[in-house]
Amino acid sequence: MKKLLFMLLLCLPLTGMAKDKKDNSDPKYLAGAVTTIDGKVAFTNEINAPGLSKTEIFNQMLEWAKGRFKPDGKLYSQVSYSNEEEGTIAATAEEYMIFSSTALSLDRTRIYYQFLINAEDGKCKLLMTRIRYWYDEARDGGEKYTAEEWINDDMALNKKKTKLAPICGKFRRETIDLKDELFQSASVALGQKLLNNASATTAQSVPAQTLQPATPVLNASAELKEVSVEQLPANLNEIAAQGRITLTAANGEEIDIKAENWSGFGKMFNKNVAYLLIDQSRIAATALMEQSDTYKVSFYTSNNTQASVVIECKKAMAQKMTADDLKSLNQNVDASKQYTMYIGEVTKALMR
């Protein structure tokens, strides 16, 4: 009973308390942010990767999990189970969540949780569950809570559900941030090596012919003919910058995109792939890509109305990426924006 009373007092909003530097009224932390399955707090996510097999996704995720969940001093995390035939990976985690840290004080909690990965053909399902906390462990053994009792809407939000409560709220906020970090990191893991391969391929490839933007050698009056990816010009970005580049859905809908949206070619599991980097605020381009399983990228030289190069693709993966993710891959981007990297298997390349 005393423990319950202590919990209730901690979770009540306190008047006159110094405002947390973080925004306690951010909607991402409010009602509905903490989801449950069979009464247990559980966060889920699904990464769609059409074109990738169950085995390919399993191997990528197992490598990521072994790097993410490993012992750190007195904290013990590990990949506790993996089965390629089932496509299942299970990890148990123990780590610290830091609420605040100064020269004089450190406010943190241990968090324990289970992270499950299920690989299928074309997609990967993630689950974070069995979340527990051990808070203030150095003081008389501390206090231990479950996520079900500690970060639910009634305990961690004010009565109007418009902001986080001071104590329970910080557990809720940091748990949601950890969940987001895990899901984002897993998503990046499926594509990061592929992006690195693409950068290396673009830099090292020797195309069959090279175009200069001022004096293009493409024959705009000729018919489009199928060629290999290796025969395409190396400077497609320059061609697009001097002319234009379009994105066409399978239903024929076409929009113009920018030269910087084109991120070159690469190899994915021995298949030629093409990379498009789309700013998520570009609503039309994002909607077209999200709704299309196949699409075409067309390059027009200056003052020509017919495409000189057409690349037909089957969407293999869509991966949300932050500016920091992209900067780690040597991509120059606007730090204030969010992006999606689309990876498409090249099914046909045409050139005049």
mmCIF file with all atom_site columns, N, CA and C in Angstrom, residues 70-77 94 96 110:
data_model
loop_
_atom_site.group_PDB
_atom_site.id
_atom_site.type_symbol
_atom_site.label_atom_id
_atom_site.label_alt_id
_atom_site.label_comp_id
_atom_site.label_asym_id
_atom_site.label_entity_id
_atom_site.label_seq_id
_atom_site.pdbx_PDB_ins_code
_atom_site.Cartn_x
_atom_site.Cartn_y
_atom_site.Cartn_z
_atom_site.occupancy
_atom_site.B_iso_or_equiv
_atom_site.pdbx_formal_charge
_atom_site.auth_seq_id
_atom_site.auth_comp_id
_atom_site.auth_asym_id
_atom_site.auth_atom_id
_atom_site.pdbx_PDB_model_num
ATOM 1  N N  . LYS A 1 70  ? 24.731 -6.583 -26.680 1.00 0.00 ? 70  LYS A N  1
ATOM 2  C CA . LYS A 1 70  ? 25.916 -7.272 -26.183 1.00 0.00 ? 70  LYS A CA 1
ATOM 3  C C  . LYS A 1 70  ? 26.273 -6.712 -24.810 1.00 0.00 ? 70  LYS A C  1
ATOM 4  N N  . PRO A 1 71  ? 26.986 -7.472 -23.992 1.00 0.00 ? 71  PRO A N  1
ATOM 5  C CA . PRO A 1 71  ? 27.309 -7.031 -22.635 1.00 0.00 ? 71  PRO A CA 1
ATOM 6  C C  . PRO A 1 71  ? 28.078 -5.718 -22.621 1.00 0.00 ? 71  PRO A C  1
ATOM 7  N N  . ASP A 1 72  ? 27.792 -4.900 -21.596 1.00 0.00 ? 72  ASP A N  1
ATOM 8  C CA . ASP A 1 72  ? 28.474 -3.618 -21.427 1.00 0.00 ? 72  ASP A CA 1
ATOM 9  C C  . ASP A 1 72  ? 28.726 -3.421 -19.940 1.00 0.00 ? 72  ASP A C  1
ATOM 10 N N  . GLY A 1 73  ? 29.920 -3.802 -19.507 1.00 0.00 ? 73  GLY A N  1
ATOM 11 C CA . GLY A 1 73  ? 30.224 -3.706 -18.086 1.00 0.00 ? 73  GLY A CA 1
ATOM 12 C C  . GLY A 1 73  ? 29.332 -4.627 -17.272 1.00 0.00 ? 73  GLY A C  1
ATOM 13 N N  . LYS A 1 74  ? 28.610 -4.057 -16.313 1.00 0.00 ? 74  LYS A N  1
ATOM 14 C CA . LYS A 1 74  ? 27.722 -4.840 -15.459 1.00 0.00 ? 74  LYS A CA 1
ATOM 15 C C  . LYS A 1 74  ? 26.348 -5.060 -16.098 1.00 0.00 ? 74  LYS A C  1
ATOM 16 N N  . LEU A 1 75  ? 26.137 -4.451 -17.243 1.00 0.00 ? 75  LEU A N  1
ATOM 17 C CA . LEU A 1 75  ? 24.859 -4.605 -17.940 1.00 0.00 ? 75  LEU A CA 1
ATOM 18 C C  . LEU A 1 75  ? 24.976 -5.746 -18.939 1.00 0.00 ? 75  LEU A C  1
ATOM 19 N N  . TYR A 1 76  ? 24.002 -6.648 -18.893 1.00 0.00 ? 76  TYR A N  1
ATOM 20 C CA . TYR A 1 76  ? 24.115 -7.835 -19.729 1.00 0.00 ? 76  TYR A CA 1
ATOM 21 C C  . TYR A 1 76  ? 22.990 -7.895 -20.746 1.00 0.00 ? 76  TYR A C  1
ATOM 22 N N  . SER A 1 77  ? 23.352 -7.734 -22.006 1.00 0.00 ? 77  SER A N  1
ATOM 23 C CA . SER A 1 77  ? 22.427 -7.885 -23.120 1.00 0.00 ? 77  SER A CA 1
ATOM 24 C C  . SER A 1 77  ? 22.989 -8.923 -24.069 1.00 0.00 ? 77  SER A C  1
ATOM 25 N N  . GLU A 1 94  ? 19.495 -5.237 -21.224 1.00 0.00 ? 94  GLU A N  1
ATOM 26 C CA . GLU A 1 94  ? 19.622 -4.509 -19.961 1.00 0.00 ? 94  GLU A CA 1
ATOM 27 C C  . GLU A 1 94  ? 20.524 -3.312 -20.229 1.00 0.00 ? 94  GLU A C  1
ATOM 28 N N  . TYR A 1 96  ? 21.016 1.328  -19.456 1.00 0.00 ? 96  TYR A N  1
ATOM 29 C CA . TYR A 1 96  ? 20.591 2.512  -18.695 1.00 0.00 ? 96  TYR A CA 1
ATOM 30 C C  . TYR A 1 96  ? 19.854 3.484  -19.603 1.00 0.00 ? 96  TYR A C  1
ATOM 31 N N  . ARG A 1 110 ? 17.768 1.660  -14.752 1.00 0.00 ? 110 ARG A N  1
ATOM 32 C CA . ARG A 1 110 ? 18.014 0.486  -15.590 1.00 0.00 ? 110 ARG A CA 1
ATOM 33 C C  . ARG A 1 110 ? 16.701 0.116  -16.263 1.00 0.00 ? 110 ARG A C  1
#
